[in-house]
mmCIF file of C-alpha atoms in Angstrom:
data_model
loop_
_atom_site.group_PDB
_atom_site.id
_atom_site.type_symbol
_atom_site.label_atom_id
_atom_site.label_comp_id
_atom_site.label_asym_id
_atom_site.label_seq_id
_atom_site.Cartn_x
_atom_site.Cartn_y
_atom_site.Cartn_z
ATOM 1 C CA MET W 41 0.018 0.050 -0.329
ATOM 2 C CA ALA W 42 1.060 3.421 -0.902
ATOM 3 C CA ARG W 43 1.630 4.921 2.351
ATOM 4 C CA PHE W 44 2.264 9.055 2.963
ATOM 5 C CA THR W 45 3.725 10.967 5.894
ATOM 6 C CA GLN W 46 3.669 14.494 6.829
ATOM 7 C CA ASP W 47 5.547 16.150 10.350
ATOM 8 C CA ILE W 48 2.965 18.548 12.544
ATOM 9 C CA THR W 49 4.218 20.171 15.316
ATOM 10 C CA ALA W 50 1.789 21.221 18.370
ATOM 11 C CA ARG W 51 1.011 24.784 18.618
ATOM 12 C CA PRO W 52 0.296 26.626 21.490
ATOM 13 C CA ASP W 53 -3.314 26.644 20.520
ATOM 14 C CA ASP W 54 -3.802 23.331 19.618
ATOM 15 C CA ILE W 55 -2.891 22.359 23.241
ATOM 16 C CA ASP W 56 -6.148 21.672 26.023
ATOM 17 C CA GLU W 57 -5.929 22.601 29.870
ATOM 18 C CA LEU W 58 -4.312 19.082 30.693
ATOM 19 C CA GLY W 59 -0.784 20.631 28.972
ATOM 20 C CA HIS W 60 -1.404 18.565 25.530
ATOM 21 C CA VAL W 61 -2.859 18.464 22.249
ATOM 22 C CA ASN W 62 -6.402 18.223 23.010
ATOM 23 C CA ASN W 63 -8.726 15.692 20.989
ATOM 24 C CA ALA W 64 -10.400 17.544 18.864
ATOM 25 C CA VAL W 65 -6.887 18.762 17.257
ATOM 26 C CA TRP W 66 -6.404 15.421 16.603
ATOM 27 C CA VAL W 67 -9.462 14.738 14.757
ATOM 28 C CA ARG W 68 -8.431 17.721 12.358
ATOM 29 C CA TRP W 69 -4.931 16.307 12.293
ATOM 30 C CA ILE W 70 -6.256 13.124 10.514
ATOM 31 C CA GLN W 71 -8.148 15.003 7.903
ATOM 32 C CA ASP W 72 -5.679 17.640 7.434
ATOM 33 C CA VAL W 73 -3.082 14.403 7.042
ATOM 34 C CA ALA W 74 -5.595 12.437 4.707
ATOM 35 C CA VAL W 75 -6.559 15.757 2.780
ATOM 36 C CA ALA W 76 -2.965 16.009 1.975
ATOM 37 C CA HIS W 77 -2.618 12.480 0.724
ATOM 38 C CA TRP W 78 -5.375 12.975 -1.707
ATOM 39 C CA ASN W 79 -3.933 16.394 -3.511
ATOM 40 C CA ALA W 80 -0.613 14.871 -3.521
ATOM 41 C CA VAL W 81 -1.449 11.623 -5.690
ATOM 42 C CA ALA W 82 -4.481 12.085 -7.038
ATOM 43 C CA PRO W 83 -4.510 13.849 -10.602
ATOM 44 C CA PRO W 84 -5.996 17.129 -10.705
ATOM 45 C CA ALA W 85 -9.449 15.683 -12.836
ATOM 46 C CA HIS W 86 -10.090 13.778 -9.861
ATOM 47 C CA ARG W 87 -9.109 16.571 -6.892
ATOM 48 C CA ASP W 88 -11.767 18.852 -9.391
ATOM 49 C CA ALA W 89 -14.434 15.990 -9.497
ATOM 50 C CA TYR W 90 -14.943 14.440 -6.063
ATOM 51 C CA ILE W 91 -14.540 15.211 -2.432
ATOM 52 C CA TRP W 92 -14.433 13.180 0.478
ATOM 53 C CA VAL W 93 -16.454 12.836 3.453
ATOM 54 C CA VAL W 94 -15.630 11.173 7.234
ATOM 55 C CA THR W 95 -18.855 8.573 7.978
ATOM 56 C CA ARG W 96 -16.703 7.286 11.091
ATOM 57 C CA HIS W 97 -13.606 7.916 13.361
ATOM 58 C CA GLU W 98 -12.350 5.611 15.714
ATOM 59 C CA ILE W 99 -8.942 7.021 17.707
ATOM 60 C CA ASP W 100 -6.467 5.276 20.028
ATOM 61 C CA TYR W 101 -4.717 7.901 22.038
ATOM 62 C CA ARG W 102 -1.569 6.309 23.505
ATOM 63 C CA GLY W 103 0.606 9.106 24.523
ATOM 64 C CA ASN W 104 0.229 12.705 25.070
ATOM 65 C CA VAL W 105 2.084 15.588 22.786
ATOM 66 C CA LYS W 106 2.996 19.087 24.407
ATOM 67 C CA ALA W 107 3.360 22.569 22.502
ATOM 68 C CA GLY W 108 6.423 22.950 20.127
ATOM 69 C CA GLU W 109 7.087 18.763 20.170
ATOM 70 C CA THR W 110 6.692 17.101 16.663
ATOM 71 C CA VAL W 111 4.753 13.961 15.418
ATOM 72 C CA THR W 112 4.960 12.264 12.069
ATOM 73 C CA ALA W 113 1.902 11.468 10.983
ATOM 74 C CA GLU W 114 1.547 8.172 8.418
ATOM 75 C CA THR W 115 -1.306 7.076 6.416
ATOM 76 C CA TRP W 116 -2.310 4.740 4.443
ATOM 77 C CA VAL W 117 -5.402 2.552 3.089
ATOM 78 C CA PRO W 118 -4.480 -1.328 3.350
ATOM 79 C CA ASP W 119 -7.937 -2.347 1.521
ATOM 80 C CA PRO W 120 -9.653 -1.463 -1.902
ATOM 81 C CA PRO W 121 -12.560 0.979 -1.061
ATOM 82 C CA LYS W 122 -16.254 -1.233 -1.401
ATOM 83 C CA GLY W 123 -18.891 1.260 -3.397
ATOM 84 C CA ALA W 124 -18.194 4.910 -2.192
ATOM 85 C CA ARG W 125 -16.534 4.389 1.134
ATOM 86 C CA PHE W 126 -12.757 3.008 2.570
ATOM 87 C CA ASP W 127 -10.895 2.448 5.587
ATOM 88 C CA ARG W 128 -7.872 4.969 5.954
ATOM 89 C CA HIS W 129 -5.347 4.211 8.745
ATOM 90 C CA MET W 130 -3.503 6.540 10.782
ATOM 91 C CA ARG W 131 -0.293 6.628 13.043
ATOM 92 C CA PHE W 132 1.177 9.794 14.511
ATOM 93 C CA THR W 133 4.646 8.741 16.205
ATOM 94 C CA ASP W 134 6.959 11.085 18.351
ATOM 95 C CA ALA W 135 10.830 11.296 17.440
ATOM 96 C CA ASP W 136 11.887 8.195 19.260
ATOM 97 C CA GLY W 137 8.929 6.325 16.980
ATOM 98 C CA ARG W 138 6.315 5.851 20.186
ATOM 99 C CA VAL W 139 2.803 5.920 18.746
ATOM 100 C CA LYS W 140 0.827 8.687 20.106
ATOM 101 C CA VAL W 141 -2.237 7.956 18.352
ATOM 102 C CA GLU W 142 -4.322 5.816 16.136
ATOM 103 C CA ALA W 143 -6.870 5.311 13.931
ATOM 104 C CA VAL W 144 -8.795 4.511 11.973
ATOM 105 C CA SER W 145 -11.273 6.269 9.279
ATOM 106 C CA THR W 146 -14.421 5.320 6.979
ATOM 107 C CA TRP W 147 -14.791 8.185 4.172
ATOM 108 C CA ALA W 148 -16.612 8.571 1.638
ATOM 109 C CA MET W 149 -16.539 9.687 -2.353
ATOM 110 C CA LEU W 150 -19.073 12.238 -3.214
ATOM 111 C CA ASP W 151 -19.281 13.674 -6.467
ATOM 112 C CA ARG W 152 -17.997 17.861 -6.245
ATOM 113 C CA ALA W 153 -21.322 19.117 -8.788
ATOM 114 C CA SER W 154 -24.265 16.787 -7.288
ATOM 115 C CA GLY W 155 -23.562 16.335 -3.488
ATOM 116 C CA ARG W 156 -23.745 12.318 -4.339
ATOM 117 C CA LEU W 157 -22.025 9.361 -2.810
ATOM 118 C CA VAL W 158 -20.416 7.948 -5.822
ATOM 119 C CA ARG W 159 -18.382 4.699 -6.004
ATOM 120 C CA VAL W 160 -14.697 4.483 -5.761
ATOM 121 C CA ARG W 161 -13.626 3.046 -9.144
ATOM 122 C CA PRO W 162 -10.303 1.554 -9.323
ATOM 123 C CA GLU W 163 -8.419 4.532 -11.135
ATOM 124 C CA ILE W 164 -9.246 6.647 -8.639
ATOM 125 C CA ALA W 165 -8.303 4.012 -5.777
ATOM 126 C CA ALA W 166 -4.819 3.169 -7.444
ATOM 127 C CA PRO W 167 -2.423 6.133 -6.425
ATOM 128 C CA PHE W 168 -3.699 4.948 -2.570
ATOM 129 C CA LEU W 169 -3.056 0.992 -2.640
ATOM 130 C CA GLY W 170 -0.119 0.799 -4.704
ATOM 131 C CA ASP W 171 3.346 0.802 -3.158
#
């Protein structure tokens, strides 16, 4: 499967009253990295024609990140889509390789013009599935 990575540094406004990255920020980062992956590998015609929405998040919080600390986000799509949907896996690790957060999100593809769900055709999925 094709993997995509991106480094993210926690800013002071990402931090909650407990002194670490807020759970809602992790959700935002999951979406931001997934969109960056789509924009990095999907051809312009696909980016113009389709948009993705999250239908489900499953998140495991395994450690804390403080302001100024950097994590590496890694995302991949292990299995072909089912109709309009596929599961995207995500892992955030610190500089020592310790896992801070792991997630699986289900995404659905919409036709940008109509807003309707559309089946993910093999040529759309291929850049995300191959190595």
